[in-house]
Amino acid sequence: MSNKHGARFISFASPKGGVGKSTSCLAIAGALLAQGVKVRIIDFDQTETIWRWYTTSPAAQQIANLTVEQGPHSDHGDYISSLWGGATDYVLLDLAGSLSELTLMIAAFATLTITPAKVSEPDIIEANKMANKLHAVARRVSKPINHRILLNEVPNIVSRDEVDLIEQIDSSNLARFQTIIRRRSSYSKSFSRGTLPHFADPINPKAIAEIDDLMREIDAIFENDQLKAAA
Amino acid sequence: MKPALPTKKMALGVDPDIMQTMAAVKEVAQESNIPTVVHPKISTSTAAPSPVVLPAPPAPLPDDVAPVVAKKVRGPKPAPVRRTSVDLPVYVIEQIRSMAYHDNKTKRRVILEALRAGGLTVKDIDLEEGPADA
Ligand SMILES: Nc1ncnc2c1ncn2[C@@H]1O[C@H](COP(=O)(O)OP(=O)(O)OP(=O)(O)O)[C@@H](O)[C@H]1O
Ligand SMILES: [Mg+2]
């Protein structure tokens, strides 16, 4: 994998809390670290989920190439300006589960914004809200914005209604990852045990496989952008 | 030692004019009444399932997520489950779906709560979703 690109910023944003932003942020961080790239996570959430995950876990602190820091909670103008000059391969931005100007700002600047959502109408409505606001910003600056919904915590058995809902998403303007993240205790476990799915002992191969599938989709988005930029 | 606007080294997808994007975000935020900063959510100190009082008001589940540590509480386990299928009038199925959506509950929960309200025994713990896979 070539690292000849500028830093890639992935933000995890959703107006709704508890949808899996921090969980997917950490899962993706683990996949990237397993590829050997540098990852910098910035926790913008005042609940400090990832910050606490990191500071209370000696195992997490020993993962090579990973840095975790806290973002500012206000007065963010200067911070944002300087952030985008950083040189790390990947910067993952974990945002609070609410829609604020700061959330929207970070998401608008990110190379890719991921909004996790369960296969439930309330979650999809909130994800849609996020997409709308981002696209409103994009229209004003006449630039496309990469936003994807990540279906998360999908149970093993999906009901007819849930299938219907996924079909509705697919026939709408909402863009989603084809990869879906299942509900697995390995996600919550690696979280509470201060590790990452890719670094857990033992690892759950099914979880790893789905995160890697997701990574391939994310890479494709970045590659596509790069091709467009080069053209 | 704050760097000047780093227009050259920006990531793909980032507008070359940071100020322009910031201004656009502020406009959209103001138009949609999005607050500048949202105050931290008050974290609930326990993840214990809230007791279900019937008839349940259509209160949405809190957006908030309980702290991860609180999940470790060990308690009674849900009863084993088995699939069953019944043919119901379409309008009833529609009402179940609609109530589940409005109350932010699973359809399973809507059905179980209704059965309990009708006098059947349904334990609190069994109102919750089934176990996650390994
Ligand atoms: N795929 C999954 N499988 C199992 N549990 C999950 C999964 N995704 C998330 N969870 C659990 O759901 C809860 C909420 O997840 P998480 O903290 O990642 O959400 P969040 O969107 O970051 O929340 P907040 O808005 O509070 O920051 C956590 O307990 C987490 O362990
Ligand atoms: Mg979080």
XYZ file of C-alpha atoms and ligand atoms in Angstrom:
397
model
C 0.000 0.000 0.000
C 1.447 3.341 -1.001
C 1.554 6.186 1.446
C 2.133 8.793 -1.183
C -0.988 10.710 -0.345
C -1.725 13.593 1.949
C -3.089 12.775 5.363
C -6.527 11.207 5.153
C -9.127 12.451 7.558
C -12.005 10.203 8.484
C -14.639 11.658 10.760
C -17.237 9.674 12.664
C -20.290 11.827 12.993
C -23.940 11.381 13.795
C -26.567 13.571 15.413
C -27.625 10.522 17.389
C -25.622 9.079 20.249
C -24.754 5.459 20.823
C -24.819 4.417 17.185
C -21.244 3.083 17.122
C -19.056 6.024 16.161
C -16.353 5.278 18.703
C -16.611 1.538 18.117
C -16.195 1.835 14.356
C -13.490 4.468 14.788
C -11.471 2.037 16.880
C -12.175 -0.903 14.565
C -10.928 1.074 11.581
C -7.935 2.344 13.545
C -6.997 -1.269 14.261
C -7.328 -2.284 10.612
C -5.101 0.600 9.532
C -2.514 -0.088 12.223
C -2.450 -3.729 11.162
C -1.544 -2.464 7.673
C 1.393 -0.666 9.226
C 0.277 2.905 8.689
C 0.330 5.686 11.260
C -2.940 6.559 12.916
C -3.785 9.589 14.974
C -7.136 9.567 16.732
C -8.628 12.796 17.968
C -11.453 12.487 20.455
C -13.733 15.514 20.201
C -16.390 14.065 22.447
C -16.644 15.507 25.933
C -17.677 12.090 27.159
C -14.064 11.147 26.314
C -14.884 7.578 25.336
C -11.780 6.971 23.255
C -9.566 9.142 25.415
C -10.492 7.012 28.423
C -10.126 3.819 26.394
C -6.585 4.912 25.629
C -5.453 6.409 28.932
C -6.753 3.504 30.998
C -5.318 0.793 28.786
C -1.612 -0.050 28.905
C -2.196 -2.400 25.946
C -3.600 0.395 23.832
C -0.697 2.658 24.709
C 1.714 0.020 23.501
C 0.253 -0.248 20.026
C 2.908 1.077 17.656
C 2.093 3.987 15.358
C -1.005 4.973 17.294
C -1.468 8.328 18.952
C -4.600 9.450 20.716
C -5.358 12.982 21.784
C -8.271 15.138 22.755
C -9.638 17.799 20.488
C -10.768 21.221 21.696
C -14.346 21.559 22.816
C -14.683 25.164 21.773
C -12.778 27.993 20.092
C -11.830 25.655 17.330
C -11.026 27.951 14.437
C -7.248 27.969 14.801
C -7.185 24.334 15.698
C -8.997 23.303 12.559
C -6.754 25.456 10.383
C -3.622 23.879 11.820
C -5.019 20.351 11.932
C -5.283 20.064 8.192
C -1.601 20.739 7.817
C -0.668 17.646 9.866
C 1.342 14.881 8.249
C 0.147 11.629 9.788
C -1.113 9.009 7.335
C -4.569 8.759 8.813
C -6.364 11.036 11.215
C -9.535 9.614 12.726
C -11.900 12.133 14.255
C -14.380 10.790 16.781
C -17.172 13.295 17.307
C -19.872 13.784 19.906
C -23.238 12.170 19.258
C -25.022 15.429 18.581
C -25.212 17.957 15.821
C -23.254 21.090 16.644
C -21.334 23.569 14.569
C -18.114 21.890 15.649
C -19.352 18.459 14.562
C -20.455 19.800 11.221
C -17.213 21.720 10.804
C -14.994 18.700 11.383
C -17.184 16.495 9.222
C -17.161 19.053 6.428
C -13.373 19.167 6.438
C -12.845 15.440 6.649
C -11.914 13.515 3.534
C -14.613 11.036 4.452
C -17.381 11.161 7.029
C -18.878 7.956 8.340
C -22.250 7.917 10.074
C -22.947 4.592 11.750
C -26.604 3.673 12.093
C -28.575 0.692 13.187
C -31.113 -0.722 10.778
C -33.884 1.241 12.454
C -35.854 4.181 11.159
C -34.847 6.618 13.920
C -31.175 5.959 13.232
C -31.605 6.310 9.484
C -33.546 9.547 9.898
C -30.686 10.967 11.964
C -28.106 9.753 9.466
C -30.120 11.412 6.756
C -30.044 14.660 8.726
C -26.266 14.463 8.885
C -26.069 13.834 5.143
C -28.382 16.757 4.392
C -26.380 19.222 6.450
C -23.122 18.074 4.916
C -24.502 18.355 1.430
C -25.844 21.819 2.229
C -22.283 22.825 3.112
C -20.945 21.100 0.008
C -23.369 22.983 -2.234
C -22.231 26.290 -0.790
C -18.576 25.580 -1.447
C -19.332 23.767 -4.723
C -17.392 20.703 -3.722
C -18.503 17.143 -3.263
C -18.334 15.669 0.188
C -17.727 12.016 0.908
C -20.357 10.800 3.308
C -21.335 7.188 3.932
C -23.725 5.468 6.256
C -22.327 2.418 7.981
C -24.987 -0.062 9.012
C -23.876 -1.186 12.436
C -24.957 -3.669 15.077
C -26.919 -5.594 12.486
C -28.305 -8.730 14.135
C -27.720 -12.124 12.604
C -31.330 -12.511 11.740
C -32.713 -9.561 9.845
C -36.464 -9.103 9.726
C -38.484 -8.343 6.622
C -38.957 -4.745 7.830
C -35.236 -4.319 8.230
C -34.660 -5.621 4.728
C -37.306 -3.156 3.524
C -35.526 -0.335 5.290
C -32.212 -1.230 3.695
C -33.942 -1.288 0.314
C -35.366 2.149 1.030
C -31.904 3.464 1.820
C -30.558 1.991 -1.388
C -33.241 3.614 -3.477
C -32.645 6.997 -1.814
C -29.837 9.491 -2.185
C -28.178 8.203 0.949
C -24.847 6.553 0.270
C -23.898 3.601 2.410
C -21.120 1.090 2.664
C -22.048 -2.292 1.241
C -20.204 -3.856 4.157
C -22.371 -4.124 7.214
C -21.053 -4.466 10.728
C -22.763 -7.172 12.733
C -23.636 -7.029 16.350
C -20.757 -8.934 17.932
C -19.687 -9.057 21.501
C -16.115 -8.921 20.220
C -16.663 -5.224 19.406
C -17.881 -4.271 22.833
C -15.323 -6.574 24.437
C -12.273 -5.199 22.687
C -13.582 -1.795 23.642
C -13.953 -2.554 27.340
C -10.709 -4.529 27.423
C -8.715 -1.634 26.087
C -7.703 -3.226 22.829
C -8.750 -3.198 19.173
C -10.478 -5.989 17.231
C -7.347 -6.489 15.106
C -5.139 -6.685 18.203
C -7.445 -8.678 20.453
C -6.403 -12.001 21.900
C -7.961 -14.074 20.515
C -9.163 -12.188 17.497
C -12.600 -12.843 16.067
C -11.937 -13.716 12.408
C -15.469 -12.776 11.381
C -15.135 -9.318 12.855
C -11.718 -8.867 11.271
C -13.063 -9.973 7.899
C -15.885 -7.450 7.943
C -13.648 -4.602 9.059
C -11.195 -5.462 6.283
C -14.058 -5.470 3.757
C -15.008 -2.044 5.016
C -11.405 -0.884 4.694
C -11.361 -1.955 1.045
C -14.416 0.200 0.405
C -12.848 3.136 2.220
C -9.619 2.753 0.261
C -11.596 2.700 -2.972
C -13.183 6.038 -2.064
C -9.781 7.564 -1.393
C -8.229 6.091 -4.533
C -11.102 7.384 -6.592
C -10.646 10.875 -5.137
C -6.970 10.724 -5.893
C -7.625 9.748 -9.496
C -10.059 12.634 -9.836
C -7.591 15.057 -8.293
C -4.851 13.853 -10.622
C -7.074 14.153 -13.707
C 3.846 29.074 16.353
C 0.522 28.413 14.673
C 1.068 27.585 11.005
C -0.638 29.808 8.485
C -3.523 28.340 6.541
C -1.944 25.216 5.086
C -3.527 25.443 1.653
C -0.910 23.299 -0.070
C -0.806 20.303 2.203
C -4.489 19.790 2.554
C -6.150 16.449 2.316
C -8.161 15.509 -0.696
C -11.733 16.575 -0.449
C -10.844 19.558 1.674
C -11.745 22.836 0.162
C -8.658 24.883 -0.706
C -10.247 27.788 1.028
C -10.624 26.861 4.662
C -12.321 30.099 5.444
C -14.907 29.497 2.754
C -15.804 26.105 4.164
C -15.937 27.487 7.680
C -18.243 30.257 6.543
C -20.468 27.747 4.752
C -20.668 25.569 7.860
C -21.602 28.570 9.986
C -24.326 29.538 7.519
C -25.812 26.065 7.442
C -25.581 25.810 11.228
C -27.358 29.125 11.700
C -30.046 28.310 9.169
C -30.834 25.028 10.846
C -30.481 26.324 14.410
C -27.575 24.045 15.089
C -25.855 25.097 18.330
C -22.193 26.109 18.317
C -21.227 23.587 20.942
C -23.390 20.974 22.543
C -22.883 20.494 26.223
C -21.775 17.079 27.302
C -24.546 14.646 27.836
C -25.210 13.639 31.385
C -24.105 10.058 31.428
C -26.419 7.684 33.158
C -24.491 5.767 35.747
C -26.004 2.364 35.119
C -26.901 0.223 32.160
C -29.412 -1.823 34.100
C -32.555 -2.342 32.058
C -35.129 0.233 33.047
C -38.268 -1.273 34.508
C -41.112 -1.276 32.045
C -44.292 0.310 33.343
C -47.448 -0.432 31.441
C -49.058 1.208 29.646
C -45.723 2.537 28.468
C -45.682 6.157 27.359
C -44.161 6.579 23.903
C -40.895 7.813 25.334
C -38.002 7.360 22.911
C -35.006 5.536 24.234
C -32.345 7.978 25.371
C -29.796 8.926 22.757
C -27.239 8.586 25.424
C -25.179 5.515 25.879
C -24.348 4.187 29.288
C -20.649 3.974 30.137
C -19.053 0.836 28.792
C -17.970 -0.341 32.247
C -21.539 -0.407 33.412
C -22.235 -3.169 30.899
C -20.268 -5.665 32.959
C -23.017 -6.117 35.516
C -23.828 -9.807 35.715
C -27.397 -10.716 36.439
C -30.113 -13.153 35.511
C -30.019 -14.392 31.948
C -32.849 -14.081 29.434
C -34.887 -17.238 28.851
C -34.122 -19.342 25.769
C -36.074 -18.301 22.705
C -37.651 -20.156 19.821
C -39.012 -18.887 16.522
C -42.704 -19.017 15.951
C -44.795 -17.673 13.151
C -48.407 -16.577 13.187
C -50.540 -15.002 10.490
C -51.777 -11.607 11.620
C -54.033 -9.068 9.934
C -51.890 -6.753 7.858
C -53.206 -3.686 9.699
C -52.056 -5.189 13.006
C -48.593 -5.858 11.609
C -48.574 -2.270 10.406
C -49.483 -1.000 13.871
C -46.734 -3.061 15.459
C -44.234 -1.629 13.023
C -45.491 1.894 13.560
C -45.483 1.646 17.358
C -41.985 0.176 17.308
C -40.799 3.053 15.213
C -42.460 5.782 17.263
C -41.407 4.343 20.599
C -37.946 3.436 19.319
C -38.417 -0.179 20.370
C -38.019 -3.496 18.671
C -41.173 -5.041 17.262
C -40.461 -7.982 19.492
C -40.637 -5.704 22.480
C -43.877 -4.102 21.327
C -45.452 -7.536 20.987
C -44.143 -8.815 24.318
C -45.285 -5.709 26.160
C -48.746 -6.044 24.672
C -48.907 -9.691 25.664
C -47.870 -8.790 29.165
C -50.485 -6.052 29.309
C -52.970 -8.736 28.259
C -52.066 -10.806 31.294
C -49.365 -13.181 30.073
C -46.177 -13.611 32.065
C -43.265 -11.850 30.412
C -40.217 -11.085 32.514
C -38.444 -7.736 32.233
C -35.212 -9.381 31.209
C -36.908 -11.098 28.291
C -38.088 -7.795 26.862
C -34.524 -7.042 25.926
C -32.999 -8.055 22.617
C -31.405 -11.480 22.272
C -27.718 -12.073 23.066
C -25.004 -10.851 20.739
C -23.012 -13.468 18.917
C -19.443 -14.181 19.939
N -21.262 -3.810 16.115
C -21.445 -3.780 17.443
N -21.608 -4.945 18.133
C -21.799 -4.945 19.463
N -21.841 -3.845 20.226
C -21.696 -2.650 19.610
C -21.476 -2.559 18.203
N -21.363 -1.247 17.884
C -21.491 -0.560 19.030
N -21.704 -1.401 20.081
C -21.907 -1.030 21.488
O -22.876 0.006 21.517
C -22.535 0.983 22.473
C -22.430 2.346 21.798
O -21.362 2.328 20.884
P -20.378 3.577 20.724
O -19.904 4.066 22.044
O -19.365 3.207 19.727
O -21.398 4.633 20.096
P -21.136 6.181 19.826
O -21.897 6.509 18.605
O -19.686 6.486 19.808
O -21.816 6.820 21.096
P -21.681 8.344 21.626
O -22.608 9.133 20.754
O -22.143 8.261 23.031
O -20.261 8.756 21.446
C -21.237 0.540 23.109
O -21.543 -0.127 24.292
C -20.658 -0.418 22.096
O -19.856 -1.412 22.716
Mg -18.551 7.852 20.962
